[in-house]
PDB file of C-alpha atoms in Angstrom:
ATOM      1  CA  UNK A   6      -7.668  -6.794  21.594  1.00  0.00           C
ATOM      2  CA  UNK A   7      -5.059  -7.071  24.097  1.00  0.00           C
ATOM      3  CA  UNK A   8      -3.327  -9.804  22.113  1.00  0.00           C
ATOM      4  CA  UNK A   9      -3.616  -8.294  19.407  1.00  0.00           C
ATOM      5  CA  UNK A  10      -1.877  -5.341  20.385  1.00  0.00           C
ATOM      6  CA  UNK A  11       1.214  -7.234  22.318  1.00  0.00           C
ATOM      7  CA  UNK A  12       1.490  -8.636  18.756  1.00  0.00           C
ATOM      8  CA  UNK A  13       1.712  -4.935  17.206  1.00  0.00           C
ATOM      9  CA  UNK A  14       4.161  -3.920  19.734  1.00  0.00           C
ATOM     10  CA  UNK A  15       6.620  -6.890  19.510  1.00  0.00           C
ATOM     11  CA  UNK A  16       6.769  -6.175  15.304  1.00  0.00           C
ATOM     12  CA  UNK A  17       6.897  -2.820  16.341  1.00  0.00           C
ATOM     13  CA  UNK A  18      10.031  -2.949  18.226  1.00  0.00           C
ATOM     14  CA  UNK A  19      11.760  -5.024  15.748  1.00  0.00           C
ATOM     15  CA  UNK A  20      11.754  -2.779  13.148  1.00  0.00           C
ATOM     16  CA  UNK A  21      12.925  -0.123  14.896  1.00  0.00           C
ATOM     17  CA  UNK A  22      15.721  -2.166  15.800  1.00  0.00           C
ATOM     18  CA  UNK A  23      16.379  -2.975  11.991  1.00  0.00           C
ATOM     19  CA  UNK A  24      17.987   0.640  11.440  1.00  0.00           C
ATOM     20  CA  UNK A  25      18.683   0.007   7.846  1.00  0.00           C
ATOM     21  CA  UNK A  26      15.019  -0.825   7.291  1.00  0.00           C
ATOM     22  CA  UNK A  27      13.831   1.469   9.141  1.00  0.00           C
ATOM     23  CA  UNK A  28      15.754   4.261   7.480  1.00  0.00           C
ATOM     24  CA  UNK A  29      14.505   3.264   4.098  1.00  0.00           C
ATOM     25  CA  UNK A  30      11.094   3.874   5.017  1.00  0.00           C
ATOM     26  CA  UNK A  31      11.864   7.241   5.028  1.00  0.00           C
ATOM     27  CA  UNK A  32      14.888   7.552   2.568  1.00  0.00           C
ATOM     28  CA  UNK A  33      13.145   5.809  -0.199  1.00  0.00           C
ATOM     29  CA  UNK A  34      10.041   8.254  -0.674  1.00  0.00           C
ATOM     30  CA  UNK A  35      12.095  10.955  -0.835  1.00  0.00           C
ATOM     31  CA  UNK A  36      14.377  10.031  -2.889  1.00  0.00           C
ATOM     32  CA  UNK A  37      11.235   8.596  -5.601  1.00  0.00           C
ATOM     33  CA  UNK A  38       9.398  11.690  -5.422  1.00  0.00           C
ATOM     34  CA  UNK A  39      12.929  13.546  -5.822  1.00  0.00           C
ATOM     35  CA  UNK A  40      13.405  11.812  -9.281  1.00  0.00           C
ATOM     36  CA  UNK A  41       9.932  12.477  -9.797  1.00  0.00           C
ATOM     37  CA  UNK A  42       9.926  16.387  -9.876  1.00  0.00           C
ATOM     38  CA  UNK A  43      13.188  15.874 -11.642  1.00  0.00           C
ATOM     39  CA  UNK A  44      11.804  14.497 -14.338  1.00  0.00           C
ATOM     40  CA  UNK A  45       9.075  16.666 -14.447  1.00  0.00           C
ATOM     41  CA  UNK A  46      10.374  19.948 -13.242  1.00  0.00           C
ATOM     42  CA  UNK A  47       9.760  21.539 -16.897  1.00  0.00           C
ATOM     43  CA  UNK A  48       5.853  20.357 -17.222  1.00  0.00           C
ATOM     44  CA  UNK A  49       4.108  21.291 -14.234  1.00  0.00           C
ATOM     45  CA  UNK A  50       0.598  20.546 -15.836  1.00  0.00           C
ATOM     46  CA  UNK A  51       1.462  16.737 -16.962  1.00  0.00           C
ATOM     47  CA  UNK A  52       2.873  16.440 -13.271  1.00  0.00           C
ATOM     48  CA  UNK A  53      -0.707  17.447 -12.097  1.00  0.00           C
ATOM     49  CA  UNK A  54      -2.241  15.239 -14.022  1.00  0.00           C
ATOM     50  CA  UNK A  55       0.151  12.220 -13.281  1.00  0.00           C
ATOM     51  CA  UNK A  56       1.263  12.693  -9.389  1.00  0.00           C
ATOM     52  CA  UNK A  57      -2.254  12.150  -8.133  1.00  0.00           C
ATOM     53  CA  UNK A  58      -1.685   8.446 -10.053  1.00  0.00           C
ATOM     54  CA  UNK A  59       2.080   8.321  -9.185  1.00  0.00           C
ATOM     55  CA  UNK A  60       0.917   8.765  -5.173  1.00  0.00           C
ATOM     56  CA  UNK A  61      -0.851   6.199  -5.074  1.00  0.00           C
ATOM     57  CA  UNK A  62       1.418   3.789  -7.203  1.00  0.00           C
ATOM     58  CA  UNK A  63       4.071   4.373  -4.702  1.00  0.00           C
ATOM     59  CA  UNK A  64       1.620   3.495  -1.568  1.00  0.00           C
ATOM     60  CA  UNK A  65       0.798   0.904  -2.882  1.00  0.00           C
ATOM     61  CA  UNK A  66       4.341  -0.661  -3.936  1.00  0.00           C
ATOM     62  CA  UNK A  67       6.390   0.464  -1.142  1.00  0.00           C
ATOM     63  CA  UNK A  68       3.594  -0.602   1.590  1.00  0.00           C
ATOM     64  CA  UNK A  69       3.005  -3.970  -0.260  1.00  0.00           C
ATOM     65  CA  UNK A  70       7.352  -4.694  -0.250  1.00  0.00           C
ATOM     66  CA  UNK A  71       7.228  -3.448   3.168  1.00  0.00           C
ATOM     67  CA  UNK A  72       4.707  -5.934   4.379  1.00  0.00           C
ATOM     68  CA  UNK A  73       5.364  -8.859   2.264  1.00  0.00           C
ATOM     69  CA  UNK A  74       9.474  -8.868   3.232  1.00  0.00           C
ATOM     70  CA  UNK A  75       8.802  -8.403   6.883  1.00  0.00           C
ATOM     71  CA  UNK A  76       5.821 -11.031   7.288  1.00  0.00           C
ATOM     72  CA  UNK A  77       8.445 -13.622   5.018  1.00  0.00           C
ATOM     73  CA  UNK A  78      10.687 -12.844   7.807  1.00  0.00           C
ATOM     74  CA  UNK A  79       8.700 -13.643  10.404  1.00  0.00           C
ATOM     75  CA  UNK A  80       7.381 -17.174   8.946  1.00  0.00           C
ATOM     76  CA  UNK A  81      11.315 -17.847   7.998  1.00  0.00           C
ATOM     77  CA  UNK A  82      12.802 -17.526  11.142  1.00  0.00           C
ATOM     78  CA  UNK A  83       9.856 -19.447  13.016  1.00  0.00           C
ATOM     79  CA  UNK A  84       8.100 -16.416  14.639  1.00  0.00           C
ATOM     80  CA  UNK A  85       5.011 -16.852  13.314  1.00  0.00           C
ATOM     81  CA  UNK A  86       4.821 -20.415  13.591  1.00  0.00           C
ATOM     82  CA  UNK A  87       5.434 -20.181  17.335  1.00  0.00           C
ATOM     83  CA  UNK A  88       2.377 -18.132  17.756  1.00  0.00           C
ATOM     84  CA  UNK A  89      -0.165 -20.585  15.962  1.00  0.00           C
ATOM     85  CA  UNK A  90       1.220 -22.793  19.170  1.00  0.00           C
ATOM     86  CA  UNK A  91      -0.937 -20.558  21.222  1.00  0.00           C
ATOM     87  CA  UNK A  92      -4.005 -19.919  22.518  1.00  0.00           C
ATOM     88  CA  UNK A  93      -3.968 -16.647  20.178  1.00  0.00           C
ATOM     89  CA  UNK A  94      -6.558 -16.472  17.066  1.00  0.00           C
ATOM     90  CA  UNK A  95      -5.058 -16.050  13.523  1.00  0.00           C
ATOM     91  CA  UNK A  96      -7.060 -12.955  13.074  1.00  0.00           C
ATOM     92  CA  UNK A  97      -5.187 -11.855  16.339  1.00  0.00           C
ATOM     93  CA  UNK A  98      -1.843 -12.082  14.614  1.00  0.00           C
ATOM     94  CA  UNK A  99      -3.010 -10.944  11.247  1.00  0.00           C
ATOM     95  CA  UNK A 100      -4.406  -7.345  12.402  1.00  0.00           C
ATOM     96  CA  UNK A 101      -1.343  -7.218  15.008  1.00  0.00           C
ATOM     97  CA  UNK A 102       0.970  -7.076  11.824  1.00  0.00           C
ATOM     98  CA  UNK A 103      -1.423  -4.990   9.611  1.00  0.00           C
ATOM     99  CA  UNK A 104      -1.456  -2.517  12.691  1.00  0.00           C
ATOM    100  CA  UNK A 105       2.028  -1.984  12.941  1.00  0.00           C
ATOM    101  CA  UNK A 106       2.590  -2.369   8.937  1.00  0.00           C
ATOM    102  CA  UNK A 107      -0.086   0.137   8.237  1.00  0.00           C
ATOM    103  CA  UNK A 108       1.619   2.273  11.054  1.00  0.00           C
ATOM    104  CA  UNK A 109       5.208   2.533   8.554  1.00  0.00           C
ATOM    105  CA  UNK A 110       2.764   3.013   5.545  1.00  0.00           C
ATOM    106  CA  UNK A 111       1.137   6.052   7.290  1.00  0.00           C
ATOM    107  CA  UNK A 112       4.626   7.612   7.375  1.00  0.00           C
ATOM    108  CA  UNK A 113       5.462   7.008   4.233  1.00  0.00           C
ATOM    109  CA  UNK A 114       2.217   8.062   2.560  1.00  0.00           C
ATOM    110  CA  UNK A 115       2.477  11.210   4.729  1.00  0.00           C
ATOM    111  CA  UNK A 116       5.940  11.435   3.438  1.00  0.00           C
ATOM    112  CA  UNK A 117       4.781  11.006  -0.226  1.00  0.00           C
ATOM    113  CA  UNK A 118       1.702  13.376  -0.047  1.00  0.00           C
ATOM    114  CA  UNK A 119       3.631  16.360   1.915  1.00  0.00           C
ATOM    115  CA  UNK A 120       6.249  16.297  -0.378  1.00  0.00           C
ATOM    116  CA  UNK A 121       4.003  16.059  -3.519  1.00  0.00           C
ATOM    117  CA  UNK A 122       1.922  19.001  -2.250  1.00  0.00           C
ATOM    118  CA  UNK A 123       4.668  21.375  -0.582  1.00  0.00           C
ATOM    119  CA  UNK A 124       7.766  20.820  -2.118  1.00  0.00           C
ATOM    120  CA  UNK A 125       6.877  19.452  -5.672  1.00  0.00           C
ATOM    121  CA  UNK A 126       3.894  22.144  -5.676  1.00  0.00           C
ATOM    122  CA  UNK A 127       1.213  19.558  -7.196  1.00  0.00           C
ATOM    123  CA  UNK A 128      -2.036  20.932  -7.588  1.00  0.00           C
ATOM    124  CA  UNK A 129      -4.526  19.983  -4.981  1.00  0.00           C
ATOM    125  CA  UNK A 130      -7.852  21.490  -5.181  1.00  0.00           C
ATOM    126  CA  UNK A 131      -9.574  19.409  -2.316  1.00  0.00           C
ATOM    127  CA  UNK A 132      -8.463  18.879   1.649  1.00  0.00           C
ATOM    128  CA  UNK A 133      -6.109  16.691   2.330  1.00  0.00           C
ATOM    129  CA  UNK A 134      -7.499  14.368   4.831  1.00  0.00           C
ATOM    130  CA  UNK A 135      -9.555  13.339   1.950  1.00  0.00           C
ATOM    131  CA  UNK A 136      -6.354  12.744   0.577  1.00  0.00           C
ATOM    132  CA  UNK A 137      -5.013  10.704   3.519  1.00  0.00           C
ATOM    133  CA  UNK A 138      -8.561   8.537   3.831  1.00  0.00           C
ATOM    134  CA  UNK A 139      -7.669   7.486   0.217  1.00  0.00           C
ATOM    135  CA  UNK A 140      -4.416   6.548   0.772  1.00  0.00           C
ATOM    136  CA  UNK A 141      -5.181   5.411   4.036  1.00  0.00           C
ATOM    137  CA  UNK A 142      -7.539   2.815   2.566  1.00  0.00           C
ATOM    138  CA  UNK A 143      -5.141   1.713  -0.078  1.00  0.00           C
ATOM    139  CA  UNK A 144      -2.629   1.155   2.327  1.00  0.00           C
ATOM    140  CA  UNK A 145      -4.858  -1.283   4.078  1.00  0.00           C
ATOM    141  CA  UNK A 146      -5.388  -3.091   1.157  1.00  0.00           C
ATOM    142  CA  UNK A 147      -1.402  -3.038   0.441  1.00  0.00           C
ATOM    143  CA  UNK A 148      -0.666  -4.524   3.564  1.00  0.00           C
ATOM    144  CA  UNK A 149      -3.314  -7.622   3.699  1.00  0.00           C
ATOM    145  CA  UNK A 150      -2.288  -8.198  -0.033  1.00  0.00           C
ATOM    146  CA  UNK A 151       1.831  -7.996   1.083  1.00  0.00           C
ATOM    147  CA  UNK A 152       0.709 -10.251   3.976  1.00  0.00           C
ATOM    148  CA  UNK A 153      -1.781 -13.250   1.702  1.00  0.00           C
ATOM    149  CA  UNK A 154       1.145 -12.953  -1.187  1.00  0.00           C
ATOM    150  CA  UNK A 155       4.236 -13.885   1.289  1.00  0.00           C
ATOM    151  CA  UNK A 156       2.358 -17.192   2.516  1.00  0.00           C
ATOM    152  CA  UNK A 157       3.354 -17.922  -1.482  1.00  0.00           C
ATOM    153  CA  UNK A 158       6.646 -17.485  -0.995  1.00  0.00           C
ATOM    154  CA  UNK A 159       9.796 -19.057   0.442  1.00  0.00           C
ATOM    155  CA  UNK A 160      12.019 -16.831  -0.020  1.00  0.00           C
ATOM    156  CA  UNK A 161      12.724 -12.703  -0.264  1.00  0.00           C
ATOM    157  CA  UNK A 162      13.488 -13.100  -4.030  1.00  0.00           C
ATOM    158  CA  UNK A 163      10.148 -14.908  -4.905  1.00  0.00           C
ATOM    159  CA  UNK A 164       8.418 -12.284  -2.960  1.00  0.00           C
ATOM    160  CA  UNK A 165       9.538  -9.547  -5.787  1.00  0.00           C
ATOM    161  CA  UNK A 166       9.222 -12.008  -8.494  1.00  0.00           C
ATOM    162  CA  UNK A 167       5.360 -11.377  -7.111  1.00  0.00           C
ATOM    163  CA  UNK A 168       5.930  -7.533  -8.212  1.00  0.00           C
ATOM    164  CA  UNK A 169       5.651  -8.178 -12.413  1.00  0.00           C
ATOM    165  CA  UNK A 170       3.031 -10.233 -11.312  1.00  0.00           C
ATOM    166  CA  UNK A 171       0.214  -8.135  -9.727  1.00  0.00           C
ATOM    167  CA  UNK A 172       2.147  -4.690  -8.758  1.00  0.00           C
ATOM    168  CA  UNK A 173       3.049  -3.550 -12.996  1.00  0.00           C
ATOM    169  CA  UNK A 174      -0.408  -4.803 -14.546  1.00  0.00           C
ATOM    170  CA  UNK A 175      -2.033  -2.474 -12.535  1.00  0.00           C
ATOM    171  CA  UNK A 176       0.521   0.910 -13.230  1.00  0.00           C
ATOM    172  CA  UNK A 177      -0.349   0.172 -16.903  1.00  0.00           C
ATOM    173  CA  UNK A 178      -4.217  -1.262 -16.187  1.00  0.00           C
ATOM    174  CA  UNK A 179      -5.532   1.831 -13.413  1.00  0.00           C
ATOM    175  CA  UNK A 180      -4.950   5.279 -15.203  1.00  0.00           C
ATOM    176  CA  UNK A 181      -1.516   5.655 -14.452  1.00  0.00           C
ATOM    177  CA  UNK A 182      -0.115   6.397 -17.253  1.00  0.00           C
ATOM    178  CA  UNK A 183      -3.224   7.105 -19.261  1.00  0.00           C
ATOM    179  CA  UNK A 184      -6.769   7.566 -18.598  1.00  0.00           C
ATOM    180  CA  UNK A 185      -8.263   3.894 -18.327  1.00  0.00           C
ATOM    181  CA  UNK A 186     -11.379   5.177 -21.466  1.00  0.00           C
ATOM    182  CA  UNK A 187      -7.944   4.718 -23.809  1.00  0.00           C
ATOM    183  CA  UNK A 188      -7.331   1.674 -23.048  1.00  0.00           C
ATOM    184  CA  UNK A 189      -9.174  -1.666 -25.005  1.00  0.00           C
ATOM    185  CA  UNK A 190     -12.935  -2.531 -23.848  1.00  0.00           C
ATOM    186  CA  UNK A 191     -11.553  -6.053 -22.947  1.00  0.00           C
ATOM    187  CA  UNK A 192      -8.773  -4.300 -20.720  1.00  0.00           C
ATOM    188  CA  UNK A 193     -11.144  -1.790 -19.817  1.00  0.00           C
ATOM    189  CA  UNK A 194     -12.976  -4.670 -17.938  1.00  0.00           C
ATOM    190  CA  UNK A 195      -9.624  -5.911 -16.045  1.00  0.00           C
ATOM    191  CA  UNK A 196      -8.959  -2.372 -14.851  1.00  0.00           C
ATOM    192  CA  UNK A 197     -12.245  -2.455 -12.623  1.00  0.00           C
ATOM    193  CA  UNK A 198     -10.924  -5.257 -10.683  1.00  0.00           C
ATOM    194  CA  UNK A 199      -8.121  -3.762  -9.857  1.00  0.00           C
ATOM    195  CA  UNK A 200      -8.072  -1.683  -5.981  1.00  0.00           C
ATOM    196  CA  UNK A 201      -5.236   0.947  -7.785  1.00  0.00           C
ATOM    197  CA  UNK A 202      -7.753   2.022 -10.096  1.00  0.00           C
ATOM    198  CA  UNK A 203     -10.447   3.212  -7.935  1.00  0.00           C
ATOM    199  CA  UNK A 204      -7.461   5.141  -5.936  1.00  0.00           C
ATOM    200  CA  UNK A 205      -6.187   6.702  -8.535  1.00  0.00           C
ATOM    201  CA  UNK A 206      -9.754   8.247  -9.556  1.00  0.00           C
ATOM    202  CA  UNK A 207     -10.586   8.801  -6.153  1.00  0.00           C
ATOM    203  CA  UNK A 208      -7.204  10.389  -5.655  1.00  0.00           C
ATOM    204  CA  UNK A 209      -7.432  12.115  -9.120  1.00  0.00           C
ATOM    205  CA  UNK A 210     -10.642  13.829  -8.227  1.00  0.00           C
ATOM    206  CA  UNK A 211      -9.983  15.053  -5.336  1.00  0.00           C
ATOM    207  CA  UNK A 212      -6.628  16.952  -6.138  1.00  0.00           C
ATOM    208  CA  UNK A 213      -7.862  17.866  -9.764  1.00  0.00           C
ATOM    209  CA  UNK A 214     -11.383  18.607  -9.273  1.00  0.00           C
ATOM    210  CA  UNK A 215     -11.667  19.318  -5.450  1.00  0.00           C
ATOM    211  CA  UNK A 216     -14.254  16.260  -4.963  1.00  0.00           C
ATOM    212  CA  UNK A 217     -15.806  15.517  -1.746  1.00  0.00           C
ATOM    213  CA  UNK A 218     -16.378  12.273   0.190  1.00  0.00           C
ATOM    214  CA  UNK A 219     -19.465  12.386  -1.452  1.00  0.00           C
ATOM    215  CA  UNK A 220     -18.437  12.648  -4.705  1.00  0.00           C
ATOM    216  CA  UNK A 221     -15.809   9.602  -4.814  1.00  0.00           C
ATOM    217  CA  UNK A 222     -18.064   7.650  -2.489  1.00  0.00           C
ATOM    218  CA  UNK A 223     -17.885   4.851  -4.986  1.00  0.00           C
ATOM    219  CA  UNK A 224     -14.073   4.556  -4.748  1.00  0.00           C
ATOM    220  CA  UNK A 225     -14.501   4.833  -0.822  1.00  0.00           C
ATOM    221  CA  UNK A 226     -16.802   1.749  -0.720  1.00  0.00           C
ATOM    222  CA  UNK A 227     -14.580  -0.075  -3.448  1.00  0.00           C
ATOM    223  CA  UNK A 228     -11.407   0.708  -1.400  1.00  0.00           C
ATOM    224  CA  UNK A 229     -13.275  -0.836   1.781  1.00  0.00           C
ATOM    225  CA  UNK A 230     -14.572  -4.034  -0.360  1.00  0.00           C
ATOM    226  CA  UNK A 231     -10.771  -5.003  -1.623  1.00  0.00           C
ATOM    227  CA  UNK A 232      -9.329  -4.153   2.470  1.00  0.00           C
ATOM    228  CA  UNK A 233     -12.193  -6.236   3.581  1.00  0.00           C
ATOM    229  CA  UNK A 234     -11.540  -9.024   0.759  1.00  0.00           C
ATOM    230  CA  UNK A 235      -7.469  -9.064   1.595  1.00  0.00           C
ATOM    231  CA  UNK A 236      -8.106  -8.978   5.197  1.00  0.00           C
ATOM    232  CA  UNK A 237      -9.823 -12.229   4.923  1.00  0.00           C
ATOM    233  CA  UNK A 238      -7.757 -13.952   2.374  1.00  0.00           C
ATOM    234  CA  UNK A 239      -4.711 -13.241   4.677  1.00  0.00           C
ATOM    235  CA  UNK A 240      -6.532 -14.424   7.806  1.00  0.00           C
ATOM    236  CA  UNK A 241      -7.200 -17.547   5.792  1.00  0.00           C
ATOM    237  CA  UNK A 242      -3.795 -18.332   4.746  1.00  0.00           C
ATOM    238  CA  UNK A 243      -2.318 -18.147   7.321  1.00  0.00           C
ATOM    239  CA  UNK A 244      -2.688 -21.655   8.737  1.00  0.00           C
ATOM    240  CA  UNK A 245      -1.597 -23.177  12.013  1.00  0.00           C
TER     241      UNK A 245
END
């Protein structure tokens, strides 16, 4: 544990000393969710129906460029590789980074959902740290998945050519844009495989229909299935 938080802290620290990077976790949101009630300032019922989606689209792409950029870092310039030298496990390193990764995404999720709810004036019909344990959950999994993907690539351009790849499928795939019983049976199918789905119904049904824990307990256990399942395949690629 101790390890594992000396790990946290060092990442930690860097960012903070990245200024520009660590001013676009907090420019960035707000300027997104600006556009967004832009764009939508003249149909407050379609923006009830779509922020719930468009919340957690934005977790999950800003906390998966996040992660993916800064681990690609760290492997580049030799950080990470001077670590496996040591006595220290990989799952040391990997929930070091996913603590202080998942530490930026909590800002900017609490960015995106306090603006959505107090500024925008999106409907929300349930409590809000039902809210949070959503997104909370999907950042996880954004984080592990920015983490496995970057072992892919070499560089910081490959690691958005990743972004058409498995970020867009799922916008179109999870209920995004429309509810996933439009979509073709055989696509249908794909859509329950993908961890954006079950956040955007989870999500959905809490600020919509003012669901419970309870109620969206299959999107809960889902969520924790895909963290566990990313936690692992990051611990596993990242080889000594």
């Amino acid at each position: 544990m101790f390890r594992t938080l000396a790990i946290a802290k060092r990442i930690f620290k860097q960012i903070l000393r990245d200024r520009r990077s660590f001013a676009m976790i907090f420019v960035v949101p707000l300027v997104v969710m600006s556009l967004v009630g832009v764009s939508f300032n003249k149909n407050q019922p379609l923006l009830n129906f779509v922020g719930p989606a468009l919340i957690c689209t934005f977790v999950l792409f800003f906390t998966f460029i996040l992660t993916g950029i800064s681990f690609l870092r760290e492997r580049s310039e030799g950080t990470l590789e001077r670590l496996l030298t040591t006595p220290i496990k990989r799952i040391d390193i990997i929930f070091g980074y996913s603590i202080t990764f998942f530490i930026f995404a909590l800002i900017q999720s609490s960015i995106i959902i306090t603006f959505s709810i107090f500024v925008l004036d999106i409907a929300n019909n349930g409590q809000i740290w039902h809210m949070f344990l959503v997104v909370i959950l999907l950042s996880i999994v954004a984080v592990n998945f920015g983490v496995f993907i970057s072992t892919f690539a070499k560089n910081e351009f490959q690691v958005v050519q990743f972004i058409p790849l498995f970020i867009i499928p799922q916008i179109f795939l999870a209920g995004v844009i429309q509810p996933v019983e439009n979509l073709p049976d055989i696509l249908q199918y794909v859509s329950n495989i993908l961890p954006l789905t079950y956040a955007v119904e989870g999500l959905r049904s809490i600020m919509i229909e003012g669901s419970n824990i309870q109620i969206i307990g299959k999107e809960i256990i889902v969520l924790l299935a895909f963290a566990s399942l990313f936690v692992s395949l990051a611990t596993l690629s990242v080889k000594r």
